[in-house]
Each structure stands twice: as structure tokens, then as C-alpha cells.
Amino acid sequence: MGESVSTLSYGSWPSPVDAALAAAHDGRPDDVAFVGDEVWWTAPRPTEGGRRTLVRRHADGTEEPVLPTPWNVRSRVIEYGGRPWGAVTTDSGPLVVFVNFADQRLYAFTPGGGEPHPLTPLSTVGGGLRWIEPDPHPERGEVWCVLEEFTGEGPTDLRRVPVAVPLDGSAADDRGAVRELAPERHRFVTGPRLSPDGGRVAWLAWDHPRMPWDGTELIVAEVGPEGTFQDARTVAGGPEESIAQADWAPDGTLLHVSDRTGWWNLYRDGQPLCAREEEFGGPLWKLGQRWFAPLDSGLIAVLHGRGAAVLGILDPETGEVVDAAGPWTEFAPALAAHGERVVGVGASAHSGFEVVELDARTGRARVIGAPHEDATDPAYYPQPQIRTFRGPGGREIHAHLYPPHNPGCRAPDDELPPYVIWAHGGPTSRAPLVLDLEIAYFTSRGIGVAEVNYGGSSGHGREYRNRLREQWGVVDVEDCAAVALALAGEGTADPERLAVRGGSAGGWTSAASLAGTDVYACGTILYPILDLTGWGTGETHDFESQYLESLIGPYAEVPDRYTERSPAEHAESVTAPFLLLQGLDDVICPPVQCERFLERMAGRGVPHAYLTFEGEGHGFRRAETMVRALEAELSLYAQTFGLTPPGVPTLELSR
């Protein structure tokens, strides 16, 4: 016998996916690596202050967190961080080196051998000393990594250089004991990768105003007798060629991913291995991201695809790629290999990210860690559609559509659903097609969601990424509006009940959409960029401090464009209700941007709310923050669209 289905208006459907459930399952495993035969990774702990712990999978398959609270394995290098830990096996067990978020020092420890002990000193200058991509070399008595060192109090007063830190703790109070491995030549560097014979190293570097997806250099150097890098030379890359990753094959050949053809493809000693109009790499937002991993057999584990990244094994002799069988349709750039074993972090539209192991000899893939467990009846999960829309000039716009879905409810036949257009951050990034309980929080209540991979997004080649060059605030806004209007025009969405929502760069797009169009009835703006002039002249961190040179144009040449595009300069054009959410510890998009915007909105009578959160930075990590933010967002839609979601606290809107 089938269960009865209730007829209720969109937005009023009762759902088991509450905000606490969505918050508890936020985040994913990351930074996977082999430690001997074991697989280790970092894992989120939203209910423990948003920290990340280190998890160890024993040979018998059991998982064990190896660092208790309050240890938080996370680096702030370039503020987005990257690979914060490394380990090797020794006679006394695993030797682990990691970055602790609270003080940004490197620590070393052996599980079961006492508390972690610091390897690096503190500094009172600016943001201090920070470290990333630790690679222990006990045979040298060192751990190699990248040092980010502040030289003054300003956000751009710093330098980055590959260094060696003594493992004996002699640098714990002595910056002078940290050995610099190469002269400071570039503004940004990744961690050095040592060749199999120990004679050469390779790393990536780039300089302002380029971002790493614009142009990077692949540098190779000899390892001298004193352990320093000598005769460094650029072997690939340039101002218009982005190299996302480099590593050595077991036979000593150098592998790297380059977009010199317009697509990130894989090369060996400069020769293409699998020339396709697909991406075998992505934007390097975090240092240490890995889209490929060489195997002992000479095969290469790769992530590849268009608009998604799936796991496969590439035969470099034939160029053939055989994909891993399984339900995973998206993998994070976190591959590792040991012998013929490959581990990655995979997910699908119906399962969250989990640690997956692939045996390259048999082709068998299985979940070995952080297994997806249905948090509720999967009948309430979103049912996504992959769509391509047309924007101005007929350009393609890629999007993921999540219609309202609840097995126990339907809407009246004469009612169209409200829809929220989600603009992802970056903006050089993309929205992956994976199970997201935040989306389920809305769709299971009868509110549709459309994630727009607007022009400028990654995953579709360099030409698609370059659509946003000097067009940020134009192409992204137009593409999101085109999707919203297309959904309304085809009868999928209620044209009077459209909203826009995004965080970081997506917050910019949301705010610019409210200021520059009349498409949306309301909007949610999370930790946004709102004032380009301020953000581009000292109000953000070093990594993105010149990002606007390509997104907007050279400031020295087009200063008026920075003012013209800024939502903060057009507050009088915002007439729709909005919710503004901001972490007070955010140094990427600082609270002053929101405060300046609100000052210009004062007295205009537009309903709005501004919620701030102590202890949160760029992107929310604490469960209680995420609960408050989600419930406030739903209340905004309820008040604007005339919805009656049960059990949701009412957000107080000011005018």
C-alpha cells in the first residue's frame, strides 16, 4: 500500500532534513595520503568548533582519529591553506608532521608516543610564520615545506620560500634554524617534490598579478651537496599557461598538467600523454591539490572530465583511460598512490564524499573510509538535472537544476515553485554535482535550487574561464539572470518568487544581481565582496589582492570601472529584501565591506538582516553558525514569498 501524499503549497512541506542535520554533515574528508600501507586523511568536525582532525585507517579497516580536540589540522598559507600534514613510517612507528590552526606552528608526533611537540617558532610580525605541504625527510633530519613569512603588519607584507625545518625541534624557538632551500624568486611557490633518485626537485611558482589558473611556471633544480636547490630553471609554463600540478614518475620522468592547448592535459617531459578537450586539472585554490598520481607500474591515476572530475587510470603509452567502476561521479583533487593502490575522495548526486580506494591491477574500487551513511530517508534527497541554458549572444551556460522534491507532498496544480539561483564562489571555480544537504534543506520543503556554473567557471576549458576576464559583475550576473528567466519562461519556476544566493565571489554576484537587475524578489549574501576599490587596495589578503586586475581590469587604467561595478556604490538600486551573513574573523572578505554597504542602505526602508558570527572566518565551519544561517535564509524566503515552513524561527528584518 502506498503512503498518502499531501497537497500543500510550495515552501510549506514538512521535511526531516532540518538545519542541524545539514550542518552536521557539512564538509568532506580531504588531504588523503598513504602512511606505509595505511590510508590517512583529514576530516571535518562541525560540532567540535569546526576543527579538522586527522584520521587513520588501520590494516583491519577500523578508523581512528589520532588528534583529539582542540588540535585543528589546518594551514592559513594564502588563507585558503592546502595540504597541512605529511607522514612517513619509521622503526618506532609513523612520524607525523602537521600544522595546528590556532598558532600555525608545525608540530611533530608519533601516535602513542606522547603529545605533539612544536618544530617552528612563533612571530609577532604581522600574521606571523605559516607553513604548508610538510614533507618529512627523516634521513635528512628535516621536513621540507613552504614558509609564508610576514615581514610587516600589512596583508601583503610577506614572502614565500621553500624551506627545511629540523625535526629535532631546534627551530621551535629559533627562526634562524630554519634553512631556506632556494632564493626568493617568486611571490608564490608550491611545495618542492623530490625526484626518485633524490637529485632533483620540482615546484610551481607564479607572481602578481596572475592567479595560478592564469599563468604559472614549472621550475626544476638540482639538489646540491648541502641540500640546497641549485641551477633552478623554468622548464614549462608562462604568463598564459597554467600548470596545476607537477610530480615525478618512478622512472624519473617529470609529469605535469598544463592548459597550453586550452584544456588542462597531462604531459611527460613536455610531451602530451592524452590530448583531449577535457580537464585533467583545475584551479589551484589550495597548495598541494592533486589531480594525478603516478603508479609504480608506470600507469597514472588521473581525475578528468568536462564539468566533473571522475577517477581513471591512464596508460601513458597508449593514451587510453579506463575509469573506475562505481557510483562516484565527482572526485576532489586529493589523489594519492602506493604501489598499485590509489585513494581519492569521491561522491555522487546521491552520496556525500567518502574515501575510495582503487586497485589499479584489478580495476576494483571500494569505499574504505568516511563511508556515506544516509542521514535520513534518501527519498528526500534532491533529484538533480544537468542543464545547458543560453545567455546573451547565444553563449552556453552550464547549470544543475534541483526541483522541489518530497515523497510525501505535492503542490496544487495551479502553483509554480519558488526558485533560488545559487552562484558559487571563486569565481574561478565550479559547483560540483554532489549530494548537498543544504540543497536538500530547501528542495524537500518545496523550494527549487539552480546552481549556475556561469561564464568564468572552471571545468569547461580556458576559453570558458576567460569569459569573465574584465567582465566580473557582468557575465556572471547576466548568466545567473538568464537561467532564472529561462526557468520562469518555461514554466518551471514562479517568476514572482525568484531569489539569488551566494558566498564570497558568489556573494558579490548576488549583491550585484540585486543592484543591477529586477529579476529577484530577494537575496542571500554570504561573506561577500561589495566594494571593489577597497578590496583591491588593501582590504583583502595577498593571494587575491591583484585578482581584480584580470576580473575587472588594471586599476591604474580603469579605476572608474571598480566604482561602477561595486554594489556598495549602488545601494540606492537595491530594493529587494536581503540577508547578509558575515564571519567577524574573515580576512579575505572582511566585515568592513558589509558595514560600508549597510551604511549606504540606512534609512532606505529596504527589509534586511545582518547576522555576524564570532570566531568564523571565510566560510562557516561551526555547526551552530550553519544552523542559524540556514534557518535565517529560509525565513527570508518565507517572508518574501509568502511561505509557511513549519518550525522555522522568524528572522527579524530591519528597514
XYZ file of C-alpha atoms in Angstrom:
655
model
C 0.000 0.000 0.000
C 1.359 3.413 -0.892
C 1.555 6.197 1.633
C -0.747 9.156 1.175
C 0.603 12.296 -0.452
C -0.478 15.663 0.961
C -1.264 18.620 -1.247
C 0.479 21.631 0.271
C 1.816 24.875 -1.120
C 5.440 25.014 -2.133
C 7.684 26.030 0.748
C 5.379 24.595 3.403
C 6.249 20.914 3.050
C 7.362 19.239 6.292
C 10.841 17.740 5.968
C 13.148 15.551 8.074
C 16.132 17.489 6.695
C 16.480 20.185 9.326
C 19.280 22.725 9.639
C 21.079 20.762 12.352
C 21.177 17.676 10.134
C 22.562 19.665 7.204
C 25.189 21.312 9.411
C 26.346 18.049 10.954
C 27.138 16.659 7.500
C 28.888 19.731 6.134
C 32.455 19.350 4.905
C 34.297 16.350 3.498
C 37.371 14.213 4.032
C 40.467 15.660 2.369
C 44.263 15.511 2.164
C 44.381 11.724 1.800
C 47.778 10.019 1.825
C 49.400 6.669 2.433
C 51.441 6.195 5.588
C 53.125 2.906 4.893
C 50.272 0.608 3.921
C 47.708 2.644 5.855
C 45.492 5.430 4.490
C 45.157 8.652 6.481
C 43.123 11.817 5.834
C 41.779 14.966 7.444
C 38.117 15.082 8.431
C 35.721 17.893 9.453
C 34.252 18.142 12.931
C 31.488 20.802 12.675
C 30.182 20.044 16.165
C 33.673 20.436 17.690
C 34.134 24.094 16.917
C 34.596 23.426 13.205
C 38.058 21.912 13.619
C 39.633 19.316 11.309
C 41.162 16.207 12.774
C 43.491 13.578 11.345
C 42.006 10.104 10.797
C 43.948 6.866 10.478
C 42.647 3.699 8.838
C 44.290 0.625 10.313
C 45.047 -2.528 8.353
C 41.947 -4.199 9.836
C 39.726 -1.474 8.381
C 38.985 0.380 11.590
C 39.185 4.166 11.676
C 40.781 6.142 14.484
C 41.061 9.913 14.963
C 44.668 10.430 16.020
C 44.441 14.020 17.263
C 41.908 14.890 19.973
C 40.314 18.287 20.486
C 41.488 21.049 20.379
C 44.104 20.099 17.755
C 42.993 21.514 14.396
C 44.913 20.324 11.319
C 44.692 23.314 9.005
C 47.059 25.864 7.500
C 46.391 29.523 6.714
C 49.009 29.860 3.968
C 47.422 32.015 1.215
C 44.441 31.937 3.657
C 42.885 29.046 1.750
C 45.562 26.674 3.018
C 46.115 23.313 1.414
C 47.802 20.073 2.430
C 48.525 20.627 6.146
C 50.185 17.354 7.104
C 52.660 14.707 5.988
C 53.962 11.471 7.459
C 56.473 8.679 6.953
C 56.972 5.333 8.621
C 59.949 4.794 10.920
C 61.165 1.976 13.141
C 59.198 3.484 16.030
C 56.001 3.978 14.029
C 54.547 6.765 11.878
C 56.249 10.139 12.159
C 53.593 12.784 11.562
C 54.171 16.493 10.936
C 51.158 18.826 10.813
C 50.097 22.463 11.023
C 47.952 23.434 14.008
C 45.423 26.096 13.092
C 45.408 28.032 16.379
C 49.076 29.055 16.283
C 50.055 27.983 12.735
C 53.148 26.192 14.034
C 54.415 22.910 12.647
C 54.193 20.032 15.125
C 55.604 16.527 15.054
C 54.416 13.441 16.881
C 54.335 9.672 16.843
C 50.886 8.227 17.687
C 51.033 6.685 21.115
C 54.341 8.416 21.821
C 53.137 11.467 23.718
C 51.814 14.910 22.881
C 52.780 16.675 19.642
C 55.791 18.957 20.052
C 56.432 22.171 18.101
C 59.048 22.347 15.369
C 58.697 26.002 14.400
C 58.694 29.316 16.286
C 56.095 31.997 16.713
C 56.477 35.512 15.328
C 54.858 38.757 16.409
C 55.283 40.355 12.981
C 52.036 40.725 11.026
C 50.370 37.363 10.514
C 53.426 35.532 11.810
C 55.013 32.422 10.341
C 52.903 29.891 8.450
C 53.714 26.553 6.852
C 52.193 24.280 4.211
C 52.811 20.965 2.429
C 55.097 19.370 5.044
C 57.141 16.505 3.586
C 59.211 14.732 6.275
C 62.690 13.520 5.319
C 63.970 11.764 8.454
C 67.057 10.561 6.578
C 67.989 14.247 6.315
C 66.677 15.112 9.760
C 64.315 17.646 8.187
C 60.825 18.308 6.976
C 60.567 20.208 3.696
C 57.673 22.615 3.248
C 56.743 26.127 2.157
C 57.171 29.013 4.567
C 54.891 32.053 4.376
C 56.579 34.767 6.426
C 55.109 38.164 7.232
C 57.659 40.962 7.063
C 55.335 43.745 8.212
C 51.869 44.483 9.517
C 50.116 44.794 6.156
C 48.271 41.891 4.493
C 50.722 41.921 1.570
C 53.911 42.349 3.612
C 55.181 38.819 3.223
C 57.391 36.389 1.362
C 57.155 32.686 0.492
C 60.028 30.289 0.039
C 60.714 26.527 0.195
C 62.449 25.655 3.459
C 63.764 22.774 5.549
C 62.753 22.624 9.212
C 64.828 20.479 11.631
C 62.925 17.509 13.001
C 64.790 17.657 16.306
C 62.858 20.753 17.424
C 65.889 23.049 17.338
C 63.894 25.642 15.369
C 60.974 25.696 17.807
C 62.268 28.978 19.236
C 64.783 29.929 16.573
C 63.765 31.234 13.151
C 67.435 31.189 12.188
C 67.480 27.381 12.416
C 65.021 27.145 9.501
C 67.056 26.562 6.365
C 65.899 28.216 3.148
C 66.257 25.815 0.250
C 66.172 28.308 -2.614
C 66.480 32.050 -3.105
C 63.267 34.036 -3.023
C 62.427 34.465 -6.711
C 58.642 34.370 -6.904
C 55.703 35.650 -4.889
C 54.017 32.249 -4.706
C 55.512 28.761 -4.592
C 54.234 25.251 -4.006
C 55.997 22.555 -2.023
C 59.088 21.005 -3.642
C 58.738 17.467 -4.986
C 61.888 15.333 -4.770
C 62.791 13.060 -7.697
C 63.095 9.298 -7.068
C 66.904 9.431 -7.133
C 66.975 12.415 -4.762
C 68.970 14.512 -7.217
C 66.332 16.961 -8.478
C 63.304 18.857 -7.219
C 60.353 20.424 -8.986
C 57.851 23.024 -7.856
C 55.399 25.581 -9.232
C 55.672 29.357 -8.937
C 53.841 32.483 -10.083
C 53.708 36.199 -9.444
C 51.222 39.040 -9.192
C 49.019 39.985 -10.906
C 48.484 36.455 -12.227
C 46.444 33.862 -10.407
C 47.623 30.255 -10.688
C 44.920 29.433 -13.247
C 46.188 32.310 -15.406
C 49.892 31.509 -15.620
C 52.429 29.532 -13.591
C 55.972 28.268 -14.088
C 57.283 24.758 -13.565
C 60.735 25.031 -12.010
C 63.316 22.253 -11.755
C 66.555 22.464 -9.757
C 69.414 20.218 -8.715
C 69.767 19.227 -5.077
C 73.260 20.312 -4.041
C 75.549 18.525 -1.580
C 74.430 20.879 1.208
C 70.784 20.137 0.469
C 70.062 23.459 -1.225
C 68.432 23.878 -4.638
C 70.863 24.905 -7.377
C 70.668 25.867 -11.039
C 66.915 26.447 -10.888
C 65.356 26.794 -14.310
C 61.869 27.120 -15.756
C 61.011 24.119 -17.932
C 57.350 24.857 -18.717
C 54.619 27.399 -18.183
C 54.391 31.130 -18.620
C 52.069 34.150 -18.319
C 49.284 32.478 -20.337
C 49.930 28.839 -19.442
C 48.622 27.402 -16.186
C 50.348 24.371 -14.699
C 48.214 22.986 -11.880
C 50.394 20.114 -10.618
C 53.798 18.533 -11.192
C 55.281 15.278 -9.895
C 57.898 12.688 -10.726
C 57.151 9.281 -12.200
C 59.007 6.316 -10.670
C 61.328 6.209 -13.707
C 62.448 9.793 -13.071
C 60.448 11.470 -15.840
C 58.605 14.654 -14.934
C 54.809 14.755 -15.181
C 52.770 17.920 -15.170
C 49.288 19.212 -16.007
C 49.187 22.218 -18.359
C 46.417 24.095 -20.168
C 48.634 25.239 -23.068
C 46.050 23.874 -25.544
C 43.111 25.486 -23.747
C 42.461 22.388 -21.629
C 44.383 21.095 -18.608
C 46.017 17.959 -20.052
C 48.784 15.698 -18.777
C 52.365 15.845 -20.108
C 55.505 13.765 -19.557
C 58.789 15.590 -20.060
C 56.860 18.106 -22.145
C 55.073 15.600 -24.394
C 51.268 15.166 -24.261
C 50.030 11.838 -22.923
C 46.295 12.119 -23.548
C 45.309 15.104 -25.674
C 41.610 15.653 -25.085
C 39.187 18.522 -24.734
C 38.779 17.564 -21.107
C 40.220 18.855 -17.861
C 42.875 16.736 -16.148
C 43.457 19.521 -13.635
C 41.765 22.506 -12.086
C 42.260 25.880 -10.404
C 44.908 25.709 -7.683
C 42.982 27.307 -4.827
C 44.875 25.278 -2.220
C 48.538 24.315 -2.229
C 49.045 20.594 -2.611
C 45.910 19.737 -4.568
C 46.493 16.604 -6.661
C 44.677 15.639 -9.835
C 47.047 12.797 -10.757
C 49.249 10.241 -9.017
C 51.923 8.114 -10.758
C 51.937 4.358 -10.022
C 54.927 2.023 -9.714
C 53.832 0.208 -12.877
C 54.147 3.353 -14.985
C 50.387 3.873 -15.169
C 48.961 7.132 -13.847
C 45.837 7.646 -11.770
C 44.019 10.708 -13.093
C 40.971 12.845 -12.479
C 39.425 14.013 -15.729
C 36.221 15.176 -17.402
C 34.161 18.162 -18.531
C 32.156 19.827 -15.815
C 33.005 16.954 -13.453
C 36.091 15.004 -12.404
C 35.997 11.197 -12.405
C 38.758 8.779 -11.427
C 40.541 6.778 -14.113
C 43.806 5.010 -14.885
C 45.822 6.402 -17.795
C 48.204 4.261 -19.799
C 50.816 6.802 -20.947
C 51.972 4.541 -23.776
C 48.581 4.315 -25.473
C 46.784 7.386 -24.110
C 43.871 5.181 -23.050
C 41.977 5.985 -19.850
C 39.930 3.332 -18.047
C 37.571 4.817 -15.486
C 36.948 3.249 -12.097
C 33.626 1.436 -11.878
C 31.327 2.669 -9.158
C 28.670 5.223 -8.252
C 31.056 8.166 -7.849
C 30.609 10.918 -10.408
C 32.817 13.560 -8.790
C 36.256 13.348 -7.160
C 38.047 16.029 -5.172
C 41.645 16.914 -6.189
C 43.167 14.777 -3.444
C 44.710 11.688 -5.068
C 47.467 9.520 -3.562
C 49.103 6.275 -4.696
C 51.128 3.487 -3.117
C 52.310 0.670 -5.359
C 49.227 -0.042 -7.461
C 46.777 1.261 -4.875
C 45.072 4.588 -5.437
C 42.999 6.538 -2.932
C 40.763 9.511 -3.582
C 37.704 11.312 -2.243
C 34.592 10.633 -4.320
C 30.900 11.492 -4.211
C 27.765 11.464 -6.343
C 24.434 13.215 -6.566
C 23.074 10.649 -4.098
C 26.026 10.224 -1.735
C 28.420 12.506 0.094
C 32.195 12.468 -0.216
C 33.873 9.301 1.026
C 37.381 7.842 0.866
C 37.636 5.467 -2.106
C 40.418 3.006 -2.885
C 41.060 1.697 -6.395
C 43.220 -1.359 -7.133
C 44.799 -0.485 -10.479
C 45.579 -4.144 -11.183
C 42.017 -5.385 -10.901
C 40.046 -2.198 -11.521
C 38.113 -2.817 -8.315
C 37.103 0.263 -6.333
C 35.623 0.305 -2.862
C 34.870 2.669 -0.005
C 37.468 2.367 2.740
C 36.809 5.435 4.889
C 34.265 8.062 5.897
C 31.528 5.952 4.249
C 28.383 7.734 3.223
C 25.508 6.919 5.534
C 22.057 8.191 4.746
C 21.291 10.846 7.329
C 17.619 10.491 6.558
C 15.380 8.666 4.126
C 17.091 9.168 0.719
C 13.653 9.645 -0.800
C 14.013 13.237 0.436
C 17.289 13.835 -1.396
C 17.307 16.222 -4.356
C 16.822 14.814 -7.839
C 19.216 16.893 -9.967
C 19.147 17.630 -13.665
C 22.143 18.708 -15.741
C 21.030 21.604 -17.927
C 22.559 23.917 -20.508
C 20.929 27.305 -20.992
C 21.569 30.135 -23.433
C 22.759 33.550 -22.390
C 23.337 36.825 -24.220
C 24.737 36.281 -27.690
C 23.665 32.629 -27.537
C 26.516 31.622 -25.229
C 26.168 28.370 -23.309
C 25.574 28.434 -19.558
C 26.006 25.230 -17.590
C 23.804 24.615 -14.564
C 22.489 21.988 -12.173
C 18.752 22.087 -11.528
C 17.271 20.746 -8.293
C 13.455 20.836 -8.484
C 11.341 20.724 -5.316
C 11.122 17.118 -4.185
C 9.362 15.483 -1.254
C 7.815 11.989 -1.447
C 5.042 12.958 0.935
C 3.965 16.210 -0.629
C 2.851 17.775 -3.852
C 1.787 21.310 -4.674
C -1.566 22.454 -6.064
C -1.741 22.119 -9.840
C -2.072 25.858 -10.390
C 1.038 26.802 -8.383
C 4.606 27.260 -9.607
C 7.509 26.777 -7.198
C 9.876 29.434 -5.903
C 13.492 29.002 -7.012
C 16.805 30.160 -5.591
C 19.684 30.762 -8.006
C 22.951 29.705 -6.366
C 26.120 31.492 -7.512
C 29.266 29.612 -6.497
C 32.350 31.253 -5.022
C 35.697 31.675 -6.664
C 34.685 32.948 -9.147
C 37.210 30.689 -10.922
C 35.645 27.523 -9.537
C 32.513 25.486 -10.128
C 29.580 23.864 -8.383
C 30.078 20.067 -8.248
C 27.115 17.762 -8.770
C 27.157 16.034 -5.381
C 24.710 15.369 -2.586
C 24.408 18.520 -0.505
C 22.030 18.501 2.445
C 21.881 22.293 2.363
C 20.234 21.978 -1.026
C 18.009 19.193 0.333
C 17.011 21.521 3.175
C 15.284 23.716 0.589
C 14.140 21.265 -2.080
C 12.486 18.946 0.452
C 10.410 21.915 1.629
C 9.259 22.803 -1.872
C 11.849 25.407 -2.894
C 13.829 24.735 -6.065
C 17.550 25.403 -6.400
C 19.569 26.096 -9.559
C 23.358 26.059 -9.280
C 24.799 28.118 -12.119
C 28.291 27.477 -13.455
C 28.331 30.879 -15.095
C 30.916 32.009 -17.650
C 34.252 32.096 -15.859
C 33.689 28.786 -14.101
C 36.251 26.007 -14.320
C 35.671 22.559 -15.795
C 34.910 23.651 -19.343
C 38.267 24.787 -20.691
C 40.229 28.012 -20.660
C 38.018 29.828 -23.156
C 35.002 29.365 -20.864
C 37.095 30.530 -17.869
C 38.297 33.587 -19.755
C 34.743 34.820 -20.366
C 34.991 36.545 -17.020
C 38.187 38.461 -17.810
C 37.359 42.126 -17.180
C 33.683 41.065 -17.107
C 33.121 40.166 -13.452
C 29.853 41.677 -12.370
C 28.605 41.494 -15.949
C 28.849 37.942 -17.340
C 28.179 36.217 -14.003
C 25.185 38.452 -13.299
C 23.838 38.033 -16.833
C 24.262 34.256 -16.804
C 22.507 33.811 -13.458
C 19.664 36.053 -14.605
C 19.410 34.174 -17.909
C 18.956 30.883 -16.062
C 16.378 32.386 -13.706
C 14.384 33.914 -16.545
C 14.604 30.729 -18.615
C 13.187 28.704 -15.724
C 10.359 31.191 -15.380
C 9.786 31.305 -19.120
C 9.487 27.546 -19.497
C 7.055 27.302 -16.588
C 9.475 25.618 -14.189
C 9.702 28.486 -11.691
C 7.384 31.197 -10.435
C 8.680 34.449 -11.991
C 7.482 36.408 -8.950
C 9.315 34.148 -6.499
C 12.928 34.059 -7.629
C 15.865 34.604 -5.269
C 19.638 34.730 -5.657
C 22.173 33.389 -3.187
C 25.951 33.030 -2.948
C 29.016 33.277 -0.753
C 32.361 35.039 -1.267
C 32.572 35.733 -5.007
C 29.052 34.291 -5.168
C 28.070 36.878 -2.556
C 29.387 39.523 -4.929
C 27.299 38.099 -7.765
C 24.226 38.000 -5.532
C 24.656 41.592 -4.396
C 25.473 42.798 -7.923
C 22.363 40.976 -9.172
C 20.149 42.740 -6.640
C 21.695 46.100 -7.534
C 21.746 45.613 -11.282
C 18.625 43.617 -12.191
C 14.973 43.372 -11.225
C 14.841 39.590 -11.657
C 14.893 38.614 -7.991
C 12.421 39.166 -5.185
C 15.143 38.780 -2.520
C 18.675 37.574 -1.970
C 21.058 35.945 0.495
C 24.604 37.328 0.563
C 27.264 35.411 2.474
C 30.744 36.821 3.373
C 30.781 38.889 0.177
C 32.927 41.303 -1.772
C 30.900 44.508 -2.066
C 33.396 47.323 -2.652
C 35.989 46.639 -5.345
C 38.027 49.756 -4.693
C 38.519 48.845 -1.043
C 39.007 45.140 -1.684
C 41.569 45.809 -4.389
C 43.567 48.350 -2.374
C 44.368 46.658 0.905
C 41.158 45.182 2.311
C 41.944 41.581 1.444
C 44.762 39.066 1.677
C 47.824 38.829 -0.547
C 46.768 35.845 -2.665
C 43.777 37.637 -4.202
C 44.985 41.203 -3.745
C 45.502 41.622 -7.514
C 42.857 39.166 -8.727
C 40.759 42.119 -9.860
C 43.437 43.121 -12.381
C 42.101 40.321 -14.578
C 38.490 40.165 -13.354
C 37.821 43.902 -13.669
C 40.872 45.347 -15.455
C 44.111 47.103 -14.470
C 43.200 49.529 -11.684
C 45.655 52.148 -12.958
C 43.890 52.162 -16.319
C 40.200 51.712 -15.422
C 39.710 52.982 -11.835
C 36.176 54.144 -12.598
C 35.180 50.603 -13.525
C 35.902 49.484 -9.953
C 33.415 52.036 -8.679
C 30.836 51.420 -11.389
C 30.693 47.673 -10.736
C 30.612 47.784 -6.906
C 27.249 47.030 -5.245
C 28.314 49.300 -2.362
C 28.264 52.212 -4.812
C 24.754 51.364 -5.971
C 22.952 50.782 -2.696
C 20.126 53.010 -3.907
C 19.382 50.445 -6.620
C 18.781 47.623 -4.128
C 15.067 47.471 -3.410
C 14.575 43.760 -2.700
C 14.845 42.310 0.824
C 18.170 40.682 1.620
C 20.044 38.724 4.265
C 23.720 39.482 4.876
C 25.826 36.852 6.703
C 29.400 37.561 7.803
C 32.162 35.950 9.849
C 33.892 38.512 12.040
C 37.320 36.861 11.646
C 37.201 36.956 7.838
C 40.392 38.483 6.394
C 39.516 37.592 2.784
C 36.197 39.446 2.654
C 36.341 41.498 5.860
C 33.269 42.781 7.748
C 34.097 46.383 6.813
C 32.749 45.646 3.326
C 29.342 44.727 4.752
C 29.365 47.645 7.167
C 30.081 50.136 4.386
C 27.252 48.678 2.293
C 24.789 48.844 5.184
C 25.692 52.451 5.948
C 24.629 53.349 2.420
C 21.405 51.339 2.796
C 20.466 53.102 6.035
C 17.106 54.862 6.034
C 16.018 53.499 2.682
C 13.323 51.224 4.097
C 14.513 48.018 2.422
C 13.814 44.981 4.663
C 17.087 43.275 5.567
C 19.020 41.473 8.277
C 22.738 41.422 9.071
C 23.972 38.442 11.093
C 27.588 38.242 12.229
C 29.432 35.336 13.808
C 32.345 35.494 16.229
C 35.129 33.021 15.548
C 34.114 32.399 11.942
C 36.313 33.304 9.014
C 35.760 32.967 5.291
C 33.224 30.154 5.035
C 31.348 28.836 8.041
C 32.644 25.764 9.870
C 30.785 25.612 13.175
C 27.548 23.692 13.359
C 25.730 26.348 15.371
C 26.661 29.007 12.807
C 25.415 26.930 9.903
C 22.133 26.189 11.674
C 21.497 29.867 12.368
C 22.411 30.850 8.810
C 20.216 28.225 7.122
C 17.179 28.958 9.278
C 17.575 32.688 8.719
C 17.810 32.163 4.967
C 14.661 30.055 4.888
C 12.826 32.648 6.974
C 13.796 35.360 4.487
C 12.276 33.346 1.650
C 9.202 32.547 3.718
C 8.532 36.214 4.469
C 9.247 37.371 0.930
C 7.445 34.593 -0.949
C 4.537 34.115 1.448
C 5.616 30.615 2.535
C 4.726 28.827 5.754
C 7.563 26.380 6.552
C 6.822 24.629 9.841
C 9.154 25.001 12.813
C 11.447 27.717 11.432
C 12.334 30.691 13.676
C 11.269 34.028 12.233
C 14.116 36.241 11.096
C 13.671 39.816 12.267
C 14.069 42.156 9.318
C 15.114 45.768 9.799
C 14.256 48.646 7.486
